[in-house]
C-alpha cells in the first residue's frame, strides 16, 4: 500500500505534471515531471532496487523496455498493436502469478504508447521538423482506446481486477431529470435598500393579470383571472411587504391557493438600483418576489400594456478585429443574453436613437436585463421566440453545460429562457458530437426545430489533391414539452452539407435550407458549392430535395421563410457575391416548382430573410450602396454598412421597394443576424470605430436596429458595449408583447413552471435505442440495458434492477425539482461493473456509433463495490480493484484535449505501477496497519507546494460523478 507521505509525493507529481503540460510540455517541465515520477516510484517502493519480492520481474519503466516517443508514435500510426502480452519480455522468471506480470506490463506499454501519441498531439510543431497529422494521431489513439478496453474485457488478471473506468463504492448520477416538484418561481432583484421604504419598481401605474387554472383540468377549462392594480392600495406605502400582502389578499378573495412572498436575495455589490436610480450602497439588502404555485394550480402572468422586446445573444470580451465582409475574432471571454425594451409603455421611455452606453456597464442603455449564459456555451448561433414569450437559443457548447455532459469535444444545445431572462432548461442534442448548430424555428404549437451540421467520421475526405472537412446537415424536432419527435440528416455524396435555415409549414411540415459541396439525393452540383432546400412531413418523412445556384460559383444559403398564403418557400443567399432571392411553389411531397429569382446586387454577405404580409425582408452587409431598390430610405455612410431591403413576394422590381443602409461615417458595421416581427425587421451585429462612441480605440460595439417594413424608416436603434469594450452579437429574437410592467416586477410574460417532459430522451443527449451494459461478476457476461423513447428514470431503474439481480440496487433519488439515479452494491461480496460499450467493442466506438449513456446521465463506467473491512482495515483477501479512469470522451482533436489526455494517461500508468507493487508485495493487515500508523508531518513548504499543485490539477480535471474512488 502507498502510505500517506508517498501519496503526498504522488499528488505533487500529478500537480507538477499538470502544470508542465499547461506550459506546452517543454523539455524542462517534462524532465521535472519525470524526476517527480521517479521520486514517487522510489518512495512507493516501485523500482528495480526496491523490496518488490524475490521472484518479481523487473518493471519495464525501470529497465528502458519501452520505446522512445518517436518510435512509439510511428509504430502506432503504422497500425502495430498497442497491447501484445506475448511481446512483453520478463527480465526474471517466476513470481506467484507470472501471467499477471506479463499482462500488466503489456497494459502499461499500451498506455505509454497512447500517452506518447497525446504528447505528440499537444506539442507545438517546430519549424522544419517532421510531424504526424492530428487526424492520424487521433485515429491511432482511438485504436489504442479500443484495444485497451477490449483487452480489459477479457479479464486478463487473476490476482486482481483492472477496469478502464473508475472504482467507486456507490454511484449517483450528476445529471438530474425534472420531476415536476418545483412549484416556486423567484424573480430577479426588483428593489435594493430598506424593505420598510417604498420600492421604486412598485410605484406608478402598476397593473397586471394573474391567470390561475387547475393543473389537472381539461385544456378547455376557463382559468380564473385576478386583475392586480396597485392603485387599489390607496395611501398604503408600496413596500415589497405591503405589495405582497395586497396581492395575496386578491388571490385569496378569488378562491385560489397560490401565493406570493417576499424573497431576500442577499446584499448588493453594485452602486445603482436595477431600475437605474442612483443611491444603492454595497451591502444593502436586495429584494424580489417568490411565487408559490399550488400543486393543483398553473399560474401565468400578462399585462394590459405591452410593446416589443428584443433579445440579443452575444459574446463579450476578447481581442477583436474586423476584416472585409465579415468579422475575425478570438474566442470571447463570456457569453450573455440581453433584453431590450423598444416602446413607450409602463416600463418607461425607450433609449434614444444611436444612444451609446459607457464601457463595462453591466446593464447597457435600454436593457431590461443582462444575464450570463451557462458555462460551456461558446457561441449562440440562432434564436427565436415562442407564442408564450419564451426565448429559445441554439448554442455551440463544449465540456458540460448546466450539468449536462457534451458528447465529443463540442456539441449543440437548445436553451430556453422566459421573458425575464431566466433559464428554463438546457438540452444537449443527441448525435451532436463535434457538431455545430446554425438555425432554429419555433412553431405555433410550441414545437421546436434545430438545424446544423454533424462532423462526419472520419473528419476529412479527399478531393483530388486537396483534403476538406466533411459535414452532414441535420435537423432535429422537439415537441412542446422538449421531448424529441424526430431527426434526419442530409448527407452529400462526395462532399459536405450544412443546414443554415429551417422553417415550419402551416401543417407542421418542416423545411430545411443549406449549402453543399456535393450531391444530395442525387441532385446535380451546379457550382463550387450549391444551395439546397429539403422538405419533411410533420412525422419526419423526407419529401423532396432541390439544389440550385449560379454555375461555377460559390453559392451560400443564408436562410428561408415559408409563406402560408401562397404555399411558397423563399430562400436567400449569396451567389457569386450577389444577394439573390429565389421562390419555390410547393407541391406536397413532389419536388417544388422553381419560380422567380431576384438579384439585389453585390453583397459581402446575406444574414437572413423574413416575411411581413406581402413583403420580403432581406438583411446583409455591403461595402458600397449596391442594393437595387427603387427608394433609398437611408443612404450608405460607412466603410461597411448593414442593410435591410424590402421587396414584394412576386420578386419583381416595384416602386414600393426600399433599402435602408445602417452605418456610421468612418465605421465598419457588420450585421450577424436578422429577424422580423410585428411589421418590423431587426438586425444585430458589430460596429468598429464608431466616432460618436465612448469606446476606446480598437473597441467594438454591439448594435440593434429596427426598420419599419412599410416605410423603410428606422424605428429603433441602440448601440452597446460589453466587458473589455468588446461586444460580439450573434443572434436576435423579438417578442411583440415581451415588454410590459411585468419586466420591472421580474415576472415572466406567460406561465411559470410549465409542465416539462420527464423522459430521459427529452432531458439528456440520449436517444431511443442507446444502451449501456452491466456485469455482476469479473469477466462475466454483460446484460444490455436499452433506453427507449418512453423511459423515465423510474422505468430505467426497474430495468437496471433486473440486470443487477441480487448484486445491487438502483433507485431514483428526488433532489428538489429534479431526480437522480443511484446505484449501490448489496453487500461486500457484490460486484457491479458498468460499461459504456459491449465487450467486443472498443471504448472509442461509443463516440461514433451511439451516445455514451453513462456519461450523459453523469455516471461513470467502471466497478461499483463495497470495500470489506476487518477491524477497521481493508481486508487484503478481497479481490483488489484498480480503475484507470479512462473515458470515451478522451481525444486528441485539440492541443488542450491532448494535454488533458496526457494527464489522464499518466494517472492510469501510475495505477498500473501501484498494481505491480501490490502484486510483488501483497498488502496484509499488518502492512496496512503500519502504513496507516505513519503520520509524520511534512515540511510546511512541501505542504504548500502540494496544495498548489493539487489545486491546479483539480481545475484541469474538473468534477466527477458521485462515489468514493477506490
Short mmCIF file of C-alpha atoms in Angstrom, two decimals, residues 293-705:
data_model
loop_
_atom_site.label_atom_id
_atom_site.label_comp_id
_atom_site.label_asym_id
_atom_site.label_seq_id
_atom_site.Cartn_x
_atom_site.Cartn_y
_atom_site.Cartn_z
CA UNK A 293 -47.97 27.93 -7.19
CA UNK A 294 -50.17 25.36 -5.51
CA UNK A 295 -49.64 21.74 -6.60
CA UNK A 296 -53.05 21.70 -8.25
CA UNK A 297 -52.75 25.07 -9.99
CA UNK A 298 -50.96 26.52 -13.00
CA UNK A 299 -50.03 30.20 -12.81
CA UNK A 300 -49.28 32.63 -15.64
CA UNK A 301 -48.93 36.41 -15.98
CA UNK A 302 -49.95 39.04 -18.53
CA UNK A 303 -50.13 42.82 -18.71
CA UNK A 304 -52.65 45.17 -20.35
CA UNK A 305 -49.98 47.36 -21.97
CA UNK A 306 -47.18 45.72 -23.93
CA UNK A 307 -44.53 46.54 -26.52
CA UNK A 308 -41.89 44.63 -28.39
CA UNK A 309 -38.88 43.23 -26.56
CA UNK A 310 -35.62 42.49 -28.35
CA UNK A 311 -33.39 39.66 -27.11
CA UNK A 312 -29.76 39.62 -28.21
CA UNK A 313 -27.17 36.92 -27.55
CA UNK A 314 -23.57 37.99 -27.71
CA UNK A 315 -20.00 37.13 -26.88
CA UNK A 316 -18.21 39.59 -24.63
CA UNK A 317 -14.53 40.37 -24.13
CA UNK A 318 -11.58 39.04 -26.10
CA UNK A 319 -9.48 40.81 -28.74
CA UNK A 320 -11.39 41.51 -31.94
CA UNK A 321 -10.58 42.73 -35.45
CA UNK A 322 -12.90 43.10 -38.41
CA UNK A 323 -11.92 42.23 -41.96
CA UNK A 324 -13.57 42.93 -45.29
CA UNK A 325 -17.04 41.46 -45.45
CA UNK A 326 -17.10 39.95 -42.00
CA UNK A 327 -15.53 39.54 -38.61
CA UNK A 328 -12.47 37.79 -37.33
CA UNK A 329 -12.39 37.32 -33.61
CA UNK A 330 -10.73 35.39 -30.86
CA UNK A 331 -12.88 33.33 -28.51
CA UNK A 332 -14.93 35.73 -26.35
CA UNK A 333 -14.30 35.58 -22.64
CA UNK A 334 -18.01 35.44 -21.86
CA UNK A 335 -21.49 34.93 -23.31
CA UNK A 336 -24.69 36.73 -22.29
CA UNK A 337 -28.32 37.38 -23.21
CA UNK A 338 -29.61 40.96 -23.25
CA UNK A 339 -33.25 42.02 -23.14
CA UNK A 340 -34.17 45.46 -24.58
CA UNK A 341 -37.40 47.43 -24.38
CA UNK A 342 -38.47 49.18 -27.59
CA UNK A 343 -41.64 51.15 -26.91
CA UNK A 344 -43.36 53.68 -24.68
CA UNK A 345 -45.28 51.81 -22.01
CA UNK A 346 -45.45 51.28 -18.27
CA UNK A 347 -41.73 50.45 -18.15
CA UNK A 348 -40.59 53.84 -19.37
CA UNK A 349 -39.22 55.60 -22.42
CA UNK A 350 -37.13 53.68 -24.95
CA UNK A 351 -33.50 54.74 -25.50
CA UNK A 352 -32.81 57.49 -28.00
CA UNK A 353 -31.67 56.56 -31.49
CA UNK A 354 -27.99 55.60 -31.66
CA UNK A 355 -27.50 56.09 -27.93
CA UNK A 356 -24.28 54.56 -26.67
CA UNK A 357 -23.74 53.16 -23.20
CA UNK A 358 -20.45 53.56 -21.38
CA UNK A 359 -17.90 50.77 -21.43
CA UNK A 360 -18.10 47.92 -18.93
CA UNK A 361 -21.56 48.67 -17.57
CA UNK A 362 -23.39 45.53 -16.55
CA UNK A 363 -26.71 46.82 -17.88
CA UNK A 364 -26.47 48.65 -21.25
CA UNK A 365 -28.69 51.60 -22.06
CA UNK A 366 -32.26 50.49 -22.70
CA UNK A 367 -31.66 46.94 -21.50
CA UNK A 368 -34.19 45.33 -19.18
CA UNK A 369 -31.76 42.59 -18.15
CA UNK A 370 -28.27 41.27 -18.88
CA UNK A 371 -27.65 37.67 -17.83
CA UNK A 372 -24.60 35.48 -18.32
CA UNK A 373 -25.16 32.32 -20.33
CA UNK A 374 -24.22 28.97 -18.75
CA UNK A 375 -20.57 27.99 -18.57
CA UNK A 376 -19.68 25.80 -21.53
CA UNK A 377 -21.58 27.93 -24.08
CA UNK A 378 -19.09 29.00 -26.75
CA UNK A 379 -21.42 30.92 -29.07
CA UNK A 380 -25.15 31.33 -29.72
CA UNK A 381 -25.86 30.83 -33.41
CA UNK A 382 -29.61 31.47 -33.65
CA UNK A 383 -32.60 32.42 -31.51
CA UNK A 384 -36.37 32.71 -31.76
CA UNK A 385 -39.36 33.44 -29.52
CA UNK A 386 -42.37 31.25 -28.79
CA UNK A 387 -46.03 32.18 -28.58
CA UNK A 388 -45.82 32.20 -24.76
CA UNK A 389 -42.97 34.75 -24.77
CA UNK A 390 -40.21 32.19 -24.20
CA UNK A 391 -36.84 32.75 -25.88
CA UNK A 392 -35.08 29.78 -27.48
CA UNK A 393 -31.41 29.70 -28.42
CA UNK A 394 -29.20 27.28 -30.33
CA UNK A 395 -25.67 27.34 -28.97
CA UNK A 396 -22.39 25.64 -29.73
CA UNK A 397 -21.15 24.14 -26.50
CA UNK A 398 -18.25 22.20 -25.03
CA UNK A 399 -17.49 20.25 -21.87
CA UNK A 400 -20.53 20.35 -19.56
CA UNK A 401 -23.47 22.76 -19.81
CA UNK A 402 -25.94 23.21 -16.92
CA UNK A 403 -24.78 19.85 -15.53
CA UNK A 404 -25.29 18.01 -18.83
CA UNK A 405 -22.15 16.47 -20.40
CA UNK A 406 -21.48 17.24 -24.05
CA UNK A 407 -20.64 14.29 -26.30
CA UNK A 408 -17.29 14.60 -28.06
CA UNK A 409 -15.20 17.74 -27.92
CA UNK A 410 -18.11 20.01 -28.85
CA UNK A 411 -21.82 19.81 -29.49
CA UNK A 412 -25.10 21.67 -29.82
CA UNK A 413 -27.52 22.70 -27.09
CA UNK A 414 -31.03 24.14 -27.12
CA UNK A 415 -31.56 26.72 -24.35
CA UNK A 416 -34.93 28.04 -23.29
CA UNK A 417 -35.41 31.29 -21.33
CA UNK A 418 -38.50 33.09 -20.08
CA UNK A 419 -39.13 36.76 -20.86
CA UNK A 420 -37.16 37.90 -17.77
CA UNK A 421 -34.00 36.16 -18.98
CA UNK A 422 -34.31 33.26 -16.53
CA UNK A 423 -33.01 29.94 -17.86
CA UNK A 424 -35.77 27.31 -18.06
CA UNK A 425 -33.81 24.38 -19.48
CA UNK A 426 -30.68 23.38 -21.36
CA UNK A 427 -30.96 20.44 -23.73
CA UNK A 428 -27.81 18.94 -25.27
CA UNK A 429 -28.77 17.43 -28.61
CA UNK A 430 -28.33 13.71 -29.23
CA UNK A 431 -25.93 12.70 -32.02
CA UNK A 432 -24.34 16.11 -31.56
CA UNK A 433 -20.70 15.07 -31.04
CA UNK A 434 -18.37 17.58 -32.72
CA UNK A 435 -21.33 19.31 -34.34
CA UNK A 436 -22.50 22.87 -34.90
CA UNK A 437 -25.98 24.39 -34.73
CA UNK A 438 -26.91 27.14 -37.18
CA UNK A 439 -30.67 27.68 -37.25
CA UNK A 440 -33.82 27.46 -35.17
CA UNK A 441 -37.59 27.67 -35.69
CA UNK A 442 -40.47 27.63 -33.19
CA UNK A 443 -43.92 26.53 -34.34
CA UNK A 444 -47.21 27.94 -33.10
CA UNK A 445 -47.86 24.75 -31.08
CA UNK A 446 -44.56 25.14 -29.18
CA UNK A 447 -42.60 22.53 -31.11
CA UNK A 448 -39.00 23.46 -31.97
CA UNK A 449 -36.75 22.56 -34.91
CA UNK A 450 -32.94 22.85 -34.73
CA UNK A 451 -30.68 22.60 -37.79
CA UNK A 452 -26.93 22.48 -38.28
CA UNK A 453 -24.11 20.17 -39.31
CA UNK A 454 -22.72 16.98 -37.80
CA UNK A 455 -19.00 16.36 -38.16
CA UNK A 456 -18.51 13.10 -40.08
CA UNK A 457 -16.22 10.22 -39.10
CA UNK A 458 -13.56 10.27 -40.44
CA UNK A 459 -13.36 14.04 -40.19
CA UNK A 460 -11.85 14.59 -43.65
CA UNK A 461 -12.28 13.28 -47.17
CA UNK A 462 -10.09 13.58 -50.25
CA UNK A 463 -10.97 15.77 -53.21
CA UNK A 464 -8.16 15.07 -55.65
CA UNK A 465 -5.04 16.65 -54.20
CA UNK A 466 -6.99 18.58 -51.55
CA UNK A 467 -8.44 17.45 -48.26
CA UNK A 468 -11.57 19.15 -46.95
CA UNK A 469 -13.75 18.73 -43.87
CA UNK A 470 -16.82 16.54 -44.27
CA UNK A 471 -20.03 17.62 -42.54
CA UNK A 472 -23.60 16.38 -42.83
CA UNK A 473 -26.62 18.66 -42.48
CA UNK A 474 -29.07 17.66 -39.75
CA UNK A 475 -32.44 18.70 -38.37
CA UNK A 476 -33.95 17.67 -35.02
CA UNK A 477 -37.51 18.40 -33.94
CA UNK A 478 -38.82 18.53 -30.36
CA UNK A 479 -42.40 18.77 -29.10
CA UNK A 480 -43.68 21.49 -26.77
CA UNK A 481 -42.51 19.59 -23.66
CA UNK A 482 -38.97 19.28 -25.00
CA UNK A 483 -39.28 15.59 -25.88
CA UNK A 484 -37.64 14.60 -29.19
CA UNK A 485 -40.06 13.94 -32.06
CA UNK A 486 -37.78 13.01 -34.94
CA UNK A 487 -34.45 13.78 -36.57
CA UNK A 488 -32.97 13.48 -40.06
CA UNK A 489 -29.73 14.12 -41.93
CA UNK A 490 -28.99 15.28 -45.46
CA UNK A 491 -25.65 13.72 -46.45
CA UNK A 492 -23.97 14.91 -49.64
CA UNK A 493 -22.29 12.33 -51.82
CA UNK A 494 -18.61 13.20 -52.34
CA UNK A 495 -18.98 16.37 -50.32
CA UNK A 496 -20.26 18.21 -47.27
CA UNK A 497 -23.65 19.67 -46.39
CA UNK A 498 -24.63 22.26 -43.79
CA UNK A 499 -28.15 23.34 -42.79
CA UNK A 500 -28.31 27.10 -42.25
CA UNK A 501 -32.09 27.62 -42.25
CA UNK A 502 -35.21 25.83 -41.02
CA UNK A 503 -38.92 26.73 -41.07
CA UNK A 504 -42.27 25.17 -40.16
CA UNK A 505 -45.12 24.87 -42.63
CA UNK A 506 -48.74 25.53 -41.69
CA UNK A 507 -49.43 21.77 -41.39
CA UNK A 508 -46.40 21.09 -39.17
CA UNK A 509 -44.15 20.12 -42.06
CA UNK A 510 -40.50 21.18 -41.81
CA UNK A 511 -38.37 22.80 -44.49
CA UNK A 512 -34.60 22.88 -44.46
CA UNK A 513 -32.14 25.04 -46.38
CA UNK A 514 -28.38 24.98 -46.55
CA UNK A 515 -25.17 24.75 -48.51
CA UNK A 516 -23.47 21.70 -50.03
CA UNK A 517 -20.28 20.91 -51.91
CA UNK A 518 -21.64 17.57 -53.12
CA UNK A 519 -24.81 15.88 -54.31
CA UNK A 520 -27.83 15.47 -52.01
CA UNK A 521 -30.31 12.76 -53.00
CA UNK A 522 -28.79 12.53 -56.48
CA UNK A 523 -29.12 16.24 -57.27
CA UNK A 524 -26.65 17.82 -59.71
CA UNK A 525 -23.96 20.16 -58.39
CA UNK A 526 -24.11 23.50 -60.27
CA UNK A 527 -21.27 25.49 -58.75
CA UNK A 528 -18.28 25.02 -56.49
CA UNK A 529 -20.89 24.96 -53.75
CA UNK A 530 -24.69 24.94 -54.11
CA UNK A 531 -27.64 25.96 -52.03
CA UNK A 532 -30.38 23.41 -51.35
CA UNK A 533 -33.84 23.09 -49.82
CA UNK A 534 -35.48 19.96 -48.42
CA UNK A 535 -38.97 19.11 -47.25
CA UNK A 536 -40.17 16.79 -44.46
CA UNK A 537 -43.61 15.83 -43.28
CA UNK A 538 -44.69 16.56 -39.72
CA UNK A 539 -43.59 12.99 -38.90
CA UNK A 540 -40.11 13.47 -40.36
CA UNK A 541 -40.55 11.68 -43.69
CA UNK A 542 -38.38 13.29 -46.39
CA UNK A 543 -40.44 14.54 -49.33
CA UNK A 544 -38.14 16.43 -51.72
CA UNK A 545 -34.66 17.86 -52.26
CA UNK A 546 -33.71 20.65 -54.67
CA UNK A 547 -30.20 22.01 -55.33
CA UNK A 548 -29.62 25.36 -57.04
CA UNK A 549 -27.10 28.15 -57.56
CA UNK A 550 -25.02 30.01 -60.09
CA UNK A 551 -22.84 27.81 -62.28
CA UNK A 552 -19.14 27.54 -61.45
CA UNK A 553 -19.52 29.86 -58.45
CA UNK A 554 -19.67 29.77 -54.68
CA UNK A 555 -23.31 29.71 -53.60
CA UNK A 556 -24.14 30.16 -49.94
CA UNK A 557 -27.54 29.75 -48.32
CA UNK A 558 -28.50 32.22 -45.59
CA UNK A 559 -31.98 31.04 -44.66
CA UNK A 560 -35.52 30.58 -45.85
CA UNK A 561 -39.06 31.64 -44.99
CA UNK A 562 -42.43 29.94 -45.57
CA UNK A 563 -45.35 31.93 -46.97
CA UNK A 564 -48.58 30.19 -45.96
CA UNK A 565 -50.70 32.48 -48.15
CA UNK A 566 -49.01 31.34 -51.36
CA UNK A 567 -47.73 27.96 -50.08
CA UNK A 568 -44.30 29.09 -51.24
CA UNK A 569 -40.75 28.92 -49.90
CA UNK A 570 -38.37 31.83 -50.35
CA UNK A 571 -34.64 31.17 -50.00
CA UNK A 572 -31.99 33.88 -49.70
CA UNK A 573 -28.26 33.68 -50.06
CA UNK A 574 -25.14 34.79 -51.82
CA UNK A 575 -24.49 33.60 -55.37
CA UNK A 576 -21.17 34.68 -56.85
CA UNK A 577 -21.06 37.59 -54.33
CA UNK A 578 -24.60 38.71 -55.28
CA UNK A 579 -27.58 38.85 -52.90
CA UNK A 580 -30.16 36.54 -54.51
CA UNK A 581 -33.72 35.56 -53.51
CA UNK A 582 -35.46 32.56 -55.12
CA UNK A 583 -39.06 31.34 -54.82
CA UNK A 584 -40.31 27.74 -54.88
CA UNK A 585 -44.01 26.84 -55.15
CA UNK A 586 -44.64 23.76 -53.01
CA UNK A 587 -46.36 20.68 -54.49
CA UNK A 588 -46.91 18.45 -51.50
CA UNK A 589 -44.45 15.55 -51.46
CA UNK A 590 -43.38 16.25 -55.04
CA UNK A 591 -40.47 18.49 -55.97
CA UNK A 592 -41.34 22.19 -55.74
CA UNK A 593 -41.70 24.34 -58.83
CA UNK A 594 -38.90 26.87 -59.16
CA UNK A 595 -40.38 30.36 -59.56
CA UNK A 596 -38.99 33.85 -59.88
CA UNK A 597 -35.47 34.91 -58.93
CA UNK A 598 -34.41 38.38 -57.76
CA UNK A 599 -30.79 39.60 -57.78
CA UNK A 600 -30.41 42.50 -55.37
CA UNK A 601 -26.81 43.36 -56.22
CA UNK A 602 -23.31 42.98 -54.78
CA UNK A 603 -23.01 42.00 -51.14
CA UNK A 604 -20.38 40.89 -48.68
CA UNK A 605 -22.91 38.59 -47.08
CA UNK A 606 -26.63 37.91 -46.57
CA UNK A 607 -27.61 37.22 -42.95
CA UNK A 608 -31.31 36.43 -43.21
CA UNK A 609 -34.73 36.65 -44.80
CA UNK A 610 -38.15 37.29 -43.29
CA UNK A 611 -41.78 37.86 -44.29
CA UNK A 612 -44.28 40.51 -43.27
CA UNK A 613 -47.57 40.48 -45.17
CA UNK A 614 -46.72 40.59 -48.87
CA UNK A 615 -43.23 41.99 -48.32
CA UNK A 616 -39.97 40.05 -48.09
CA UNK A 617 -37.21 41.49 -45.92
CA UNK A 618 -33.58 40.66 -46.67
CA UNK A 619 -30.70 41.67 -44.42
CA UNK A 620 -26.98 41.69 -45.07
CA UNK A 621 -23.79 43.74 -45.47
CA UNK A 622 -22.26 45.81 -48.27
CA UNK A 623 -19.12 47.89 -48.86
CA UNK A 624 -20.92 50.31 -51.20
CA UNK A 625 -24.55 51.32 -52.00
CA UNK A 626 -25.03 48.36 -54.33
CA UNK A 627 -28.51 47.08 -53.41
CA UNK A 628 -31.09 47.56 -56.19
CA UNK A 629 -34.26 49.15 -54.84
CA UNK A 630 -36.50 51.99 -56.03
CA UNK A 631 -36.22 54.01 -52.84
CA UNK A 632 -33.14 54.50 -50.68
CA UNK A 633 -34.65 55.47 -47.33
CA UNK A 634 -31.34 55.94 -45.52
CA UNK A 635 -28.10 56.34 -47.52
CA UNK A 636 -24.87 54.39 -47.31
CA UNK A 637 -22.49 56.19 -44.92
CA UNK A 638 -19.76 53.93 -43.56
CA UNK A 639 -16.80 51.82 -44.58
CA UNK A 640 -19.09 48.79 -44.40
CA UNK A 641 -22.84 49.14 -43.79
CA UNK A 642 -25.51 46.64 -42.95
CA UNK A 643 -28.80 46.89 -44.85
CA UNK A 644 -32.47 45.92 -44.84
CA UNK A 645 -34.16 45.59 -48.23
CA UNK A 646 -37.95 45.31 -48.56
CA UNK A 647 -39.31 43.77 -51.80
CA UNK A 648 -42.59 42.23 -52.92
CA UNK A 649 -43.19 38.48 -52.73
CA UNK A 650 -43.56 38.24 -56.53
CA UNK A 651 -39.83 39.16 -56.72
CA UNK A 652 -40.40 41.78 -59.43
CA UNK A 653 -38.95 45.27 -59.20
CA UNK A 654 -41.52 47.68 -57.80
CA UNK A 655 -41.71 51.39 -56.91
CA UNK A 656 -42.50 50.31 -53.36
CA UNK A 657 -39.15 48.52 -52.95
CA UNK A 658 -36.95 50.12 -50.30
CA UNK A 659 -33.45 49.73 -48.96
CA UNK A 660 -32.23 51.16 -45.68
CA UNK A 661 -28.49 51.28 -45.08
CA UNK A 662 -27.41 51.19 -41.46
CA UNK A 663 -23.96 52.51 -40.66
CA UNK A 664 -21.87 55.38 -39.36
CA UNK A 665 -19.36 57.56 -41.17
CA UNK A 666 -15.88 56.09 -40.87
CA UNK A 667 -17.15 52.98 -39.12
CA UNK A 668 -17.38 49.32 -40.09
CA UNK A 669 -20.79 47.91 -39.24
CA UNK A 670 -21.38 44.20 -39.85
CA UNK A 671 -24.77 42.53 -39.27
CA UNK A 672 -24.68 38.95 -37.98
CA UNK A 673 -28.37 38.09 -37.51
CA UNK A 674 -31.85 39.21 -38.51
CA UNK A 675 -35.48 38.61 -37.57
CA UNK A 676 -38.90 40.02 -38.50
CA UNK A 677 -41.79 40.61 -36.08
CA UNK A 678 -44.77 42.95 -35.81
CA UNK A 679 -44.16 44.72 -39.11
CA UNK A 680 -40.55 45.48 -38.21
CA UNK A 681 -37.27 43.97 -39.41
CA UNK A 682 -34.50 43.83 -36.81
CA UNK A 683 -30.74 43.46 -37.28
CA UNK A 684 -27.95 42.95 -34.77
CA UNK A 685 -24.20 42.88 -35.22
CA UNK A 686 -20.95 44.68 -34.50
CA UNK A 687 -19.60 48.20 -35.04
CA UNK A 688 -15.90 49.06 -35.17
CA UNK A 689 -14.54 52.64 -34.96
CA UNK A 690 -17.80 54.37 -34.07
CA UNK A 691 -16.75 58.06 -33.96
CA UNK A 692 -19.65 59.00 -31.66
CA UNK A 693 -18.90 56.24 -29.18
CA UNK A 694 -17.32 56.48 -25.78
CA UNK A 695 -15.33 53.37 -26.67
CA UNK A 696 -11.56 53.33 -26.60
CA UNK A 697 -9.51 52.66 -29.74
CA UNK A 698 -9.97 49.13 -31.01
CA UNK A 699 -13.17 48.57 -29.04
CA UNK A 700 -16.22 47.09 -30.73
CA UNK A 701 -19.86 47.83 -30.01
CA UNK A 702 -22.96 45.80 -30.50
CA UNK A 703 -25.90 47.33 -32.33
CA UNK A 704 -29.60 46.64 -32.66
CA UNK A 705 -31.69 48.35 -35.34
#
